[in-house]
PDB file of C-alpha atoms in Angstrom:
ATOM      1  CA  MET A   2      93.237 196.605 135.592  1.00 39.00           C
ATOM      2  CA  PRO A   3      96.391 196.316 133.507  1.00 40.00           C
ATOM      3  CA  ASP A   4      96.025 196.470 129.734  1.00 42.00           C
ATOM      4  CA  VAL A   5      96.312 192.866 128.488  1.00 36.00           C
ATOM      5  CA  ARG A   6      96.101 193.728 124.805  1.00 37.00           C
ATOM      6  CA  PRO A   7      99.911 193.821 124.207  1.00 37.00           C
ATOM      7  CA  ALA A   8     100.268 190.396 125.839  1.00 40.00           C
ATOM      8  CA  ARG A   9      97.448 189.020 123.719  1.00 43.00           C
ATOM      9  CA  ALA A  10      99.055 190.467 120.592  1.00 39.00           C
ATOM     10  CA  ALA A  11     102.377 188.870 121.479  1.00 39.00           C
ATOM     11  CA  LEU A  12     100.662 185.504 121.954  1.00 37.00           C
ATOM     12  CA  VAL A  13      99.004 185.810 118.536  1.00 36.00           C
ATOM     13  CA  VAL A  14     102.371 186.574 116.906  1.00 32.00           C
ATOM     14  CA  LEU A  15     103.994 183.629 118.699  1.00 34.00           C
ATOM     15  CA  ALA A  16     101.197 181.293 117.589  1.00 39.00           C
ATOM     16  CA  MET A  17     101.590 182.415 113.977  1.00 34.00           C
ATOM     17  CA  GLN A  18     105.357 181.827 114.151  1.00 34.00           C
ATOM     18  CA  LEU A  19     104.806 178.315 115.461  1.00 34.00           C
ATOM     19  CA  LEU A  20     102.318 177.559 112.698  1.00 34.00           C
ATOM     20  CA  VAL A  21     104.725 178.774 110.022  1.00 30.00           C
ATOM     21  CA  ALA A  22     107.579 176.738 111.517  1.00 33.00           C
ATOM     22  CA  ALA A  23     105.402 173.632 111.561  1.00 34.00           C
ATOM     23  CA  ALA A  24     104.511 174.129 107.900  1.00 33.00           C
ATOM     24  CA  VAL A  25     108.154 174.156 106.747  1.00 31.00           C
ATOM     25  CA  PRO A  26     109.394 170.679 105.742  1.00 35.00           C
ATOM     26  CA  ALA A  27     111.936 169.165 108.098  1.00 36.00           C
ATOM     27  CA  ALA A  28     114.458 168.885 105.271  1.00 36.00           C
ATOM     28  CA  ALA A  29     114.470 172.684 104.989  1.00 34.00           C
ATOM     29  CA  HIS A  30     115.812 172.831 108.543  1.00 33.00           C
ATOM     30  CA  GLY A  31     118.291 170.029 107.894  1.00 40.00           C
ATOM     31  CA  ALA A  32     116.527 167.968 110.579  1.00 55.00           C
ATOM     32  CA  GLY A  33     114.402 164.856 110.682  1.00 86.00           C
ATOM     33  CA  ALA A  34     115.039 161.322 109.523  1.00 94.00           C
ATOM     34  CA  PRO A  35     114.658 160.281 105.869  1.00 97.00           C
ATOM     35  CA  ARG A  36     111.375 158.461 105.261  1.00 98.00           C
ATOM     36  CA  LEU A  37     110.409 155.656 102.938  1.00 98.00           C
ATOM     37  CA  GLY A  38     107.146 153.747 102.731  1.00 97.00           C
ATOM     38  CA  GLY A  39     105.768 155.877 105.570  1.00 97.00           C
ATOM     39  CA  CYS A  40     108.606 154.813 107.896  1.00 98.00           C
ATOM     40  CA  PRO A  41     111.720 156.595 109.170  1.00 98.00           C
ATOM     41  CA  VAL A  42     114.918 155.144 107.766  1.00 98.00           C
ATOM     42  CA  PHE A  43     116.398 155.063 111.278  1.00 98.00           C
ATOM     43  CA  PRO A  44     116.081 157.963 113.749  1.00 98.00           C
ATOM     44  CA  ALA A  45     117.470 161.396 112.919  1.00 98.00           C
ATOM     45  CA  SER A  46     120.185 160.778 115.531  1.00 98.00           C
ATOM     46  CA  ASN A  47     121.509 157.731 113.649  1.00 98.00           C
ATOM     47  CA  VAL A  48     124.992 158.191 112.184  1.00 98.00           C
ATOM     48  CA  TRP A  49     123.627 157.525 108.683  1.00 98.00           C
ATOM     49  CA  ASN A  50     121.493 160.653 109.103  1.00 98.00           C
ATOM     50  CA  GLN A  51     124.054 162.920 110.793  1.00 98.00           C
ATOM     51  CA  ARG A  52     125.954 165.569 108.838  1.00 98.00           C
ATOM     52  CA  VAL A  53     129.728 165.379 108.832  1.00 98.00           C
ATOM     53  CA  ASP A  54     130.647 168.583 106.980  1.00 98.00           C
ATOM     54  CA  ALA A  55     131.898 170.196 110.223  1.00 98.00           C
ATOM     55  CA  LEU A  56     133.984 167.235 111.427  1.00 98.00           C
ATOM     56  CA  PRO A  57     137.805 167.274 111.130  1.00 98.00           C
ATOM     57  CA  VAL A  58     139.796 165.407 108.497  1.00 98.00           C
ATOM     58  CA  ARG A  59     141.631 162.232 109.550  1.00 98.00           C
ATOM     59  CA  ASP A  60     145.414 162.547 109.797  1.00 98.00           C
ATOM     60  CA  ASP A  61     145.842 159.593 107.440  1.00 98.00           C
ATOM     61  CA  SER A  62     143.297 160.843 104.913  1.00 98.00           C
ATOM     62  CA  GLU A  63     145.737 161.075 101.987  1.00 98.00           C
ATOM     63  CA  THR A  64     147.168 157.614 102.684  1.00 98.00           C
ATOM     64  CA  LEU A  65     143.754 155.983 102.785  1.00 98.00           C
ATOM     65  CA  LYS A  66     142.568 157.814  99.665  1.00 98.00           C
ATOM     66  CA  ARG A  67     145.683 156.757  97.798  1.00 98.00           C
ATOM     67  CA  SER A  68     144.993 153.105  98.550  1.00 98.00           C
ATOM     68  CA  ILE A  69     141.508 153.444  97.027  1.00 98.00           C
ATOM     69  CA  GLY A  70     142.663 155.595  94.102  1.00 98.00           C
ATOM     70  CA  LEU A  71     143.450 159.308  93.905  1.00 98.00           C
ATOM     71  CA  ALA A  72     142.905 159.341  90.133  1.00 98.00           C
ATOM     72  CA  ALA A  73     139.962 156.926  90.176  1.00 98.00           C
ATOM     73  CA  HIS A  74     136.609 158.459  89.274  1.00 98.00           C
ATOM     74  CA  LEU A  75     133.464 158.658  91.372  1.00 98.00           C
ATOM     75  CA  HIS A  76     131.039 156.265  89.728  1.00 98.00           C
ATOM     76  CA  PRO A  77     127.241 155.959  90.103  1.00 98.00           C
ATOM     77  CA  ASP A  78     126.560 152.240  90.430  1.00 98.00           C
ATOM     78  CA  PHE A  79     122.913 152.682  89.391  1.00 98.00           C
ATOM     79  CA  GLY A  80     120.857 154.228  86.610  1.00 98.00           C
ATOM     80  CA  ALA A  81     117.725 154.129  84.485  1.00 98.00           C
ATOM     81  CA  TRP A  82     118.138 150.503  83.451  1.00 96.00           C
ATOM     82  CA  GLN A  83     116.287 148.321  85.961  1.00 91.00           C
ATOM     83  CA  GLY A  84     119.115 145.783  86.008  1.00 92.00           C
ATOM     84  CA  TYR A  85     121.701 148.303  87.217  1.00 96.00           C
ATOM     85  CA  GLY A  86     121.734 149.125  90.926  1.00 98.00           C
ATOM     86  CA  ILE A  87     120.116 147.593  94.004  1.00 98.00           C
ATOM     87  CA  PRO A  88     116.286 147.733  93.947  1.00 98.00           C
ATOM     88  CA  PHE A  89     114.154 147.576  97.073  1.00 98.00           C
ATOM     89  CA  ASN A  90     110.726 146.132  97.870  1.00 98.00           C
ATOM     90  CA  ILE A  91     108.020 147.824  99.954  1.00 98.00           C
ATOM     91  CA  VAL A  92     106.062 145.061 101.692  1.00 98.00           C
ATOM     92  CA  SER A  93     103.423 144.914 104.450  1.00 98.00           C
ATOM     93  CA  ARG A  94     101.992 142.725 107.160  1.00 95.00           C
ATOM     94  CA  GLN A  95     100.067 140.845 104.461  1.00 97.00           C
ATOM     95  CA  THR A  96     103.215 139.820 102.563  1.00 98.00           C
ATOM     96  CA  ARG A  97     103.897 136.126 103.058  1.00 96.00           C
ATOM     97  CA  ARG A  98     106.844 135.198 105.298  1.00 97.00           C
ATOM     98  CA  VAL A  99     109.118 132.431 104.046  1.00 98.00           C
ATOM     99  CA  ALA A 100     111.903 130.399 105.632  1.00 98.00           C
ATOM    100  CA  VAL A 101     115.432 130.985 104.291  1.00 98.00           C
ATOM    101  CA  LYS A 102     118.341 128.567 104.608  1.00 98.00           C
ATOM    102  CA  PHE A 103     121.674 130.390 105.128  1.00 98.00           C
ATOM    103  CA  LEU A 104     125.216 129.572 104.128  1.00 97.00           C
ATOM    104  CA  TRP A 105     126.410 131.510 107.212  1.00 97.00           C
ATOM    105  CA  PRO A 106     123.639 130.894 109.745  1.00 98.00           C
ATOM    106  CA  ALA A 107     125.690 131.809 112.835  1.00 97.00           C
ATOM    107  CA  GLU A 108     125.740 135.518 111.891  1.00 97.00           C
ATOM    108  CA  SER A 109     122.320 135.635 110.204  1.00 98.00           C
ATOM    109  CA  ASP A 110     118.925 136.481 111.651  1.00 98.00           C
ATOM    110  CA  ARG A 111     117.169 133.129 111.316  1.00 97.00           C
ATOM    111  CA  ILE A 112     113.587 134.283 110.967  1.00 98.00           C
ATOM    112  CA  ARG A 113     111.005 134.180 108.208  1.00 98.00           C
ATOM    113  CA  TYR A 114     111.515 136.903 105.575  1.00 98.00           C
ATOM    114  CA  PRO A 115     108.716 138.819 103.737  1.00 98.00           C
ATOM    115  CA  ILE A 116     109.759 137.956 100.174  1.00 98.00           C
ATOM    116  CA  PRO A 117     107.024 139.024  97.733  1.00 97.00           C
ATOM    117  CA  ARG A 118     106.051 136.741  94.860  1.00 95.00           C
ATOM    118  CA  LYS A 119     107.278 139.247  92.270  1.00 96.00           C
ATOM    119  CA  VAL A 120     110.388 140.229  94.170  1.00 97.00           C
ATOM    120  CA  LYS A 121     112.865 142.849  92.944  1.00 97.00           C
ATOM    121  CA  ARG A 122     116.371 141.447  93.297  1.00 98.00           C
ATOM    122  CA  GLU A 123     119.801 142.788  92.427  1.00 98.00           C
ATOM    123  CA  GLY A 124     121.450 141.180  89.428  1.00 93.00           C
ATOM    124  CA  GLY A 125     124.988 139.830  89.257  1.00 92.00           C
ATOM    125  CA  SER A 126     126.586 137.625  91.878  1.00 91.00           C
ATOM    126  CA  ASP A 127     125.504 139.567  94.991  1.00 96.00           C
ATOM    127  CA  ARG A 128     121.767 139.083  94.361  1.00 98.00           C
ATOM    128  CA  HIS A 129     120.694 141.292  97.276  1.00 98.00           C
ATOM    129  CA  ILE A 130     117.021 141.430  98.227  1.00 98.00           C
ATOM    130  CA  LEU A 131     115.945 144.441 100.316  1.00 98.00           C
ATOM    131  CA  MET A 132     112.474 144.526 101.914  1.00 98.00           C
ATOM    132  CA  LEU A 133     110.971 147.357 103.945  1.00 98.00           C
ATOM    133  CA  ASP A 134     107.858 146.337 105.887  1.00 98.00           C
ATOM    134  CA  ARG A 135     105.824 149.552 105.999  1.00 98.00           C
ATOM    135  CA  THR A 136     103.437 148.051 108.580  1.00 98.00           C
ATOM    136  CA  ARG A 137     106.084 147.252 111.178  1.00 98.00           C
ATOM    137  CA  CYS A 138     108.740 149.728 109.959  1.00 98.00           C
ATOM    138  CA  ARG A 139     111.226 146.888 109.809  1.00 98.00           C
ATOM    139  CA  LEU A 140     113.995 146.311 107.276  1.00 98.00           C
ATOM    140  CA  TYR A 141     114.951 142.841 105.994  1.00 98.00           C
ATOM    141  CA  GLU A 142     117.979 142.233 103.772  1.00 99.00           C
ATOM    142  CA  LEU A 143     119.410 139.100 102.122  1.00 98.00           C
ATOM    143  CA  PHE A 144     122.718 138.452 100.373  1.00 98.00           C
ATOM    144  CA  ALA A 145     123.160 135.983  97.494  1.00 98.00           C
ATOM    145  CA  ALA A 146     119.475 135.080  97.602  1.00 98.00           C
ATOM    146  CA  ARG A 147     118.129 132.464  95.234  1.00 97.00           C
ATOM    147  CA  ARG A 148     115.118 130.212  94.930  1.00 96.00           C
ATOM    148  CA  GLN A 149     116.050 126.563  94.529  1.00 93.00           C
ATOM    149  CA  ASN A 150     113.624 123.631  94.292  1.00 93.00           C
ATOM    150  CA  GLY A 151     110.832 125.766  95.693  1.00 91.00           C
ATOM    151  CA  SER A 152     112.838 126.975  98.720  1.00 96.00           C
ATOM    152  CA  TRP A 153     114.789 130.169  99.397  1.00 98.00           C
ATOM    153  CA  ARG A 154     118.513 130.121 100.163  1.00 98.00           C
ATOM    154  CA  ALA A 155     120.920 132.975 100.881  1.00 98.00           C
ATOM    155  CA  GLY A 156     124.461 133.579 102.006  1.00 98.00           C
ATOM    156  CA  SER A 157     123.390 135.725 104.961  1.00 98.00           C
ATOM    157  CA  GLY A 158     120.436 137.750 106.189  1.00 98.00           C
ATOM    158  CA  ALA A 159     119.757 140.556 108.636  1.00 98.00           C
ATOM    159  CA  THR A 160     116.882 142.646 109.950  1.00 98.00           C
ATOM    160  CA  TRP A 161     116.586 146.036 111.676  1.00 98.00           C
ATOM    161  CA  ASN A 162     113.939 148.003 113.522  1.00 98.00           C
ATOM    162  CA  LEU A 163     113.901 151.275 111.568  1.00 98.00           C
ATOM    163  CA  ARG A 164     112.769 153.205 114.645  1.00 98.00           C
ATOM    164  CA  SER A 165     115.815 152.044 116.631  1.00 98.00           C
ATOM    165  CA  ASN A 166     119.524 152.905 116.641  1.00 98.00           C
ATOM    166  CA  GLN A 167     120.584 149.423 117.697  1.00 98.00           C
ATOM    167  CA  LEU A 168     123.537 147.935 115.800  1.00 98.00           C
ATOM    168  CA  ARG A 169     124.238 144.300 115.005  1.00 98.00           C
ATOM    169  CA  PRO A 170     126.544 142.417 117.414  1.00 98.00           C
ATOM    170  CA  SER A 171     130.195 143.339 116.988  1.00 98.00           C
ATOM    171  CA  GLY A 172     131.861 140.963 114.525  1.00 98.00           C
ATOM    172  CA  TRP A 173     128.636 139.992 112.769  1.00 98.00           C
ATOM    173  CA  THR A 174     128.114 140.403 109.065  1.00 98.00           C
ATOM    174  CA  SER A 175     124.753 141.347 107.526  1.00 98.00           C
ATOM    175  CA  ALA A 176     123.706 141.241 103.888  1.00 98.00           C
ATOM    176  CA  ASP A 177     126.686 143.586 103.431  1.00 98.00           C
ATOM    177  CA  ALA A 178     130.369 142.932 104.166  1.00 98.00           C
ATOM    178  CA  ALA A 179     130.570 145.710 106.773  1.00 98.00           C
ATOM    179  CA  GLY A 180     127.650 144.354 108.807  1.00 98.00           C
ATOM    180  CA  LEU A 181     125.641 147.454 107.912  1.00 98.00           C
ATOM    181  CA  PRO A 182     122.182 147.843 106.375  1.00 98.00           C
ATOM    182  CA  ILE A 183     122.211 148.592 102.652  1.00 98.00           C
ATOM    183  CA  LEU A 184     118.940 150.480 102.140  1.00 98.00           C
ATOM    184  CA  PRO A 185     119.858 153.603 104.191  1.00 98.00           C
ATOM    185  CA  GLY A 186     122.886 154.251 101.968  1.00 98.00           C
ATOM    186  CA  LEU A 187     121.182 153.971  98.587  1.00 98.00           C
ATOM    187  CA  VAL A 188     120.779 156.987  96.330  1.00 98.00           C
ATOM    188  CA  ARG A 189     117.001 156.993  95.830  1.00 98.00           C
ATOM    189  CA  PHE A 190     115.336 158.852  92.971  1.00 98.00           C
ATOM    190  CA  ALA A 191     112.484 160.327  95.043  1.00 98.00           C
ATOM    191  CA  GLU A 192     114.967 162.141  97.301  1.00 98.00           C
ATOM    192  CA  VAL A 193     116.938 163.545  94.385  1.00 98.00           C
ATOM    193  CA  ARG A 194     113.722 164.693  92.717  1.00 98.00           C
ATOM    194  CA  ARG A 195     112.847 166.616  95.908  1.00 98.00           C
ATOM    195  CA  GLY A 196     116.283 168.191  95.853  1.00 98.00           C
ATOM    196  CA  HIS A 197     117.730 166.864  99.109  1.00 98.00           C
ATOM    197  CA  ILE A 198     119.429 163.683 100.298  1.00 98.00           C
ATOM    198  CA  GLY A 199     119.521 163.734 104.086  1.00 98.00           C
ATOM    199  CA  HIS A 200     121.775 160.750 104.749  1.00 98.00           C
ATOM    200  CA  ALA A 201     125.174 159.239 103.994  1.00 98.00           C
ATOM    201  CA  LEU A 202     125.628 157.108 100.888  1.00 99.00           C
ATOM    202  CA  ARG A 203     127.172 153.653 100.476  1.00 98.00           C
ATOM    203  CA  PHE A 204     130.402 153.061  98.533  1.00 98.00           C
ATOM    204  CA  THR A 205     132.966 150.355  97.785  1.00 98.00           C
ATOM    205  CA  ALA A 206     136.764 150.096  97.618  1.00 98.00           C
ATOM    206  CA  PRO A 207     139.004 147.509  95.873  1.00 98.00           C
ATOM    207  CA  GLN A 208     141.030 146.556  98.970  1.00 98.00           C
ATOM    208  CA  THR A 209     140.084 146.937 102.604  1.00 98.00           C
ATOM    209  CA  ARG A 210     141.755 146.309 105.951  1.00 98.00           C
ATOM    210  CA  ARG A 211     141.100 143.510 108.408  1.00 98.00           C
ATOM    211  CA  ALA A 212     139.349 146.029 110.639  1.00 98.00           C
ATOM    212  CA  PHE A 213     136.123 147.952 111.051  1.00 98.00           C
ATOM    213  CA  ILE A 214     135.179 151.229 112.723  1.00 98.00           C
ATOM    214  CA  TYR A 215     131.832 152.471 113.997  1.00 98.00           C
ATOM    215  CA  PRO A 216     129.127 151.977 112.771  1.00 98.00           C
ATOM    216  CA  ALA A 217     130.470 148.965 110.829  1.00 98.00           C
ATOM    217  CA  ARG A 218     130.438 145.614 112.650  1.00 98.00           C
ATOM    218  CA  HIS A 219     132.428 143.337 110.360  1.00 98.00           C
ATOM    219  CA  TYR A 220     135.455 143.220 108.063  1.00 98.00           C
ATOM    220  CA  ALA A 221     136.070 141.282 104.850  1.00 98.00           C
ATOM    221  CA  SER A 222     139.849 141.128 104.498  1.00 98.00           C
ATOM    222  CA  ASP A 223     142.912 139.270 105.779  1.00 98.00           C
ATOM    223  CA  ASP A 224     145.239 142.253 105.238  1.00 98.00           C
ATOM    224  CA  ASP A 225     146.391 144.249 108.290  1.00 98.00           C
ATOM    225  CA  ASP A 226     148.072 147.021 106.257  1.00 98.00           C
ATOM    226  CA  VAL A 227     147.168 150.330 107.969  1.00 98.00           C
ATOM    227  CA  ALA A 228     147.323 152.073 104.586  1.00 98.00           C
ATOM    228  CA  LEU A 229     144.139 150.230 103.606  1.00 98.00           C
ATOM    229  CA  PRO A 230     140.723 151.574 104.615  1.00 98.00           C
ATOM    230  CA  PRO A 231     138.706 149.821 107.345  1.00 98.00           C
ATOM    231  CA  MET A 232     135.040 149.054 106.846  1.00 98.00           C
ATOM    232  CA  GLY A 233     132.851 151.897 108.101  1.00 98.00           C
ATOM    233  CA  LEU A 234     135.238 154.614 106.857  1.00 98.00           C
ATOM    234  CA  ARG A 235     133.433 157.894 106.170  1.00 98.00           C
ATOM    235  CA  VAL A 236     134.499 160.046 103.222  1.00 99.00           C
ATOM    236  CA  ARG A 237     133.105 163.391 102.037  1.00 99.00           C
ATOM    237  CA  LEU A 238     133.494 165.695  99.054  1.00 99.00           C
ATOM    238  CA  LYS A 239     135.749 168.652  99.817  1.00 98.00           C
ATOM    239  CA  ALA A 240     133.864 171.871 100.570  1.00 98.00           C
ATOM    240  CA  ASP A 241     135.791 173.899  97.969  1.00 98.00           C
ATOM    241  CA  VAL A 242     134.849 171.645  95.026  1.00 98.00           C
ATOM    242  CA  ASP A 243     132.619 173.740  92.741  1.00 98.00           C
ATOM    243  CA  ILE A 244     129.444 171.783  91.907  1.00 98.00           C
ATOM    244  CA  SER A 245     127.391 174.696  90.533  1.00 98.00           C
ATOM    245  CA  GLY A 246     127.829 173.651  86.893  1.00 98.00           C
ATOM    246  CA  TYR A 247     126.657 170.063  87.304  1.00 98.00           C
ATOM    247  CA  PRO A 248     123.238 168.876  86.060  1.00 98.00           C
ATOM    248  CA  TYR A 249     120.491 168.888  88.681  1.00 98.00           C
ATOM    249  CA  GLN A 250     120.513 165.176  89.563  1.00 98.00           C
ATOM    250  CA  ALA A 251     124.300 165.065  89.890  1.00 98.00           C
ATOM    251  CA  ARG A 252     124.365 168.311  91.872  1.00 98.00           C
ATOM    252  CA  VAL A 253     121.941 166.981  94.496  1.00 98.00           C
ATOM    253  CA  ILE A 254     124.098 163.880  94.951  1.00 98.00           C
ATOM    254  CA  LEU A 255     127.306 165.914  95.209  1.00 99.00           C
ATOM    255  CA  GLN A 256     125.741 168.240  97.776  1.00 98.00           C
ATOM    256  CA  ALA A 257     124.861 165.192  99.877  1.00 98.00           C
ATOM    257  CA  LEU A 258     128.462 164.022  99.610  1.00 99.00           C
ATOM    258  CA  LYS A 259     129.595 167.379 100.977  1.00 98.00           C
ATOM    259  CA  GLU A 260     127.130 167.343 103.877  1.00 98.00           C
ATOM    260  CA  TYR A 261     126.704 163.659 104.796  1.00 98.00           C
ATOM    261  CA  GLY A 262     129.494 161.892 102.915  1.00 99.00           C
ATOM    262  CA  MET A 263     129.568 158.162 102.189  1.00 99.00           C
ATOM    263  CA  ILE A 264     130.376 155.059 104.226  1.00 99.00           C
ATOM    264  CA  LEU A 265     132.618 152.213 103.075  1.00 99.00           C
ATOM    265  CA  ALA A 266     130.437 149.106 103.173  1.00 98.00           C
ATOM    266  CA  ASP A 267     131.883 146.478 100.828  1.00 98.00           C
ATOM    267  CA  ASN A 268     134.773 145.414  98.622  1.00 98.00           C
ATOM    268  CA  GLY A 269     134.351 146.437  95.006  1.00 98.00           C
ATOM    269  CA  SER A 270     135.407 148.945  92.403  1.00 98.00           C
ATOM    270  CA  PRO A 271     136.912 152.254  93.659  1.00 98.00           C
ATOM    271  CA  TRP A 272     134.510 155.027  94.668  1.00 98.00           C
ATOM    272  CA  TYR A 273     131.434 153.190  93.371  1.00 98.00           C
ATOM    273  CA  VAL A 274     128.355 154.826  94.937  1.00 98.00           C
ATOM    274  CA  THR A 275     125.325 152.566  95.250  1.00 98.00           C
ATOM    275  CA  GLY A 276     121.798 153.548  94.286  1.00 98.00           C
ATOM    276  CA  ALA A 277     118.430 152.094  93.375  1.00 98.00           C
ATOM    277  CA  PRO A 278     117.428 151.878  89.710  1.00 98.00           C
ATOM    278  CA  HIS A 279     114.632 154.123  88.448  1.00 98.00           C
ATOM    279  CA  PRO A 280     113.428 154.777  84.876  1.00 98.00           C
ATOM    280  CA  ARG A 281     113.620 158.542  85.398  1.00 98.00           C
ATOM    281  CA  TRP A 282     117.317 158.690  86.182  1.00 98.00           C
ATOM    282  CA  ASN A 283     119.142 160.818  83.634  1.00 98.00           C
ATOM    283  CA  ASP A 284     122.140 158.629  82.871  1.00 98.00           C
ATOM    284  CA  ASP A 285     123.946 161.426  81.032  1.00 98.00           C
ATOM    285  CA  ALA A 286     123.627 163.619  84.130  1.00 98.00           C
ATOM    286  CA  LEU A 287     124.815 160.804  86.404  1.00 98.00           C
ATOM    287  CA  HIS A 288     127.839 160.201  84.192  1.00 98.00           C
ATOM    288  CA  THR A 289     129.091 163.726  84.977  1.00 98.00           C
ATOM    289  CA  LEU A 290     129.915 162.408  88.453  1.00 98.00           C
ATOM    290  CA  HIS A 291     132.960 160.846  86.770  1.00 98.00           C
ATOM    291  CA  ASP A 292     134.544 164.308  86.832  1.00 98.00           C
ATOM    292  CA  ILE A 293     135.013 163.860  90.587  1.00 98.00           C
ATOM    293  CA  LYS A 294     138.207 161.980  91.482  1.00 98.00           C
ATOM    294  CA  GLY A 295     139.560 160.496  94.663  1.00 98.00           C
ATOM    295  CA  SER A 296     141.727 163.577  95.086  1.00 98.00           C
ATOM    296  CA  ASP A 297     138.548 165.680  95.419  1.00 99.00           C
ATOM    297  CA  LEU A 298     137.486 163.711  98.502  1.00 99.00           C
ATOM    298  CA  GLU A 299     138.694 163.610 102.105  1.00 98.00           C
ATOM    299  CA  VAL A 300     138.394 161.100 104.930  1.00 98.00           C
ATOM    300  CA  VAL A 301     136.436 162.279 107.953  1.00 98.00           C
ATOM    301  CA  ASP A 302     137.512 161.733 111.547  1.00 98.00           C
ATOM    302  CA  THR A 303     134.397 160.081 113.039  1.00 98.00           C
ATOM    303  CA  ASP A 304     135.900 159.004 116.390  1.00 97.00           C
ATOM    304  CA  GLY A 305     133.210 160.886 118.320  1.00 95.00           C
ATOM    305  CA  LEU A 306     130.305 160.147 115.988  1.00 98.00           C
ATOM    306  CA  ARG A 307     127.820 157.690 117.518  1.00 98.00           C
ATOM    307  CA  ASN A 308     124.139 156.872 117.236  1.00 97.00           C
ATOM    308  CA  GLY A 309     122.099 159.150 119.434  1.00 91.00           C
TER     309      GLY A 309
END
């Protein structure tokens, strides 16, 4: 009989290697979808969750950056104060569903929304409400939401299956101007605490074009000037920008901007990056992001980047 001991030994080694690989968090491999409330925040193959550090720079990168602001500072539009940023709500099957009357019903998902009684809502005029149903792994978002005479009203509303890559119909808005979901692009404290953000971030620009590119589905401008950025534009931090001296929280965010970049989703102040408020944000650390200017960024050519 042949000696089977070497084969058995090889199988033992292989089994041990597989066990070790399984024990390493997915983030360490740069794979796997971000998770929140026990749900994936879209599949790993979704463009929000795909790295863009190896993609080429757009030919019109400098022109588009100039229209947003080469000297304008990167700004964290969130912090430790609970009124600054866009909060989100984790809900469940037990959360009551309520009817919402929309200002723009034709491009809204006219369903009942799981708005909790003590809902967390963005301040200011946008008044976004974001709800992640951890039971169904479904995302619900409302824009300009308010309770009036015992009933809920909103400008627009949208919902997504977080296990699916399906986009909204082309030309449709959402709770965001670009027709995109808001929650996937938020800087969330738990991810920064773990040391890794595995998705693109959301940002705003003062003037945008009457156009959108994938994965955006909607524009919010009447200007056809090609020097202006279209909704859905993807921008990243240049690879040669030294981030080693930044405080921990800022460094994690800047690393994500190098790897995953940020997606233009709304009209607003230049290079404002959106996040969720949390009492443990270090506002002094976040303010160091102001050292990054538009000239430190570059626009990514995402022509071939698609879900899946």
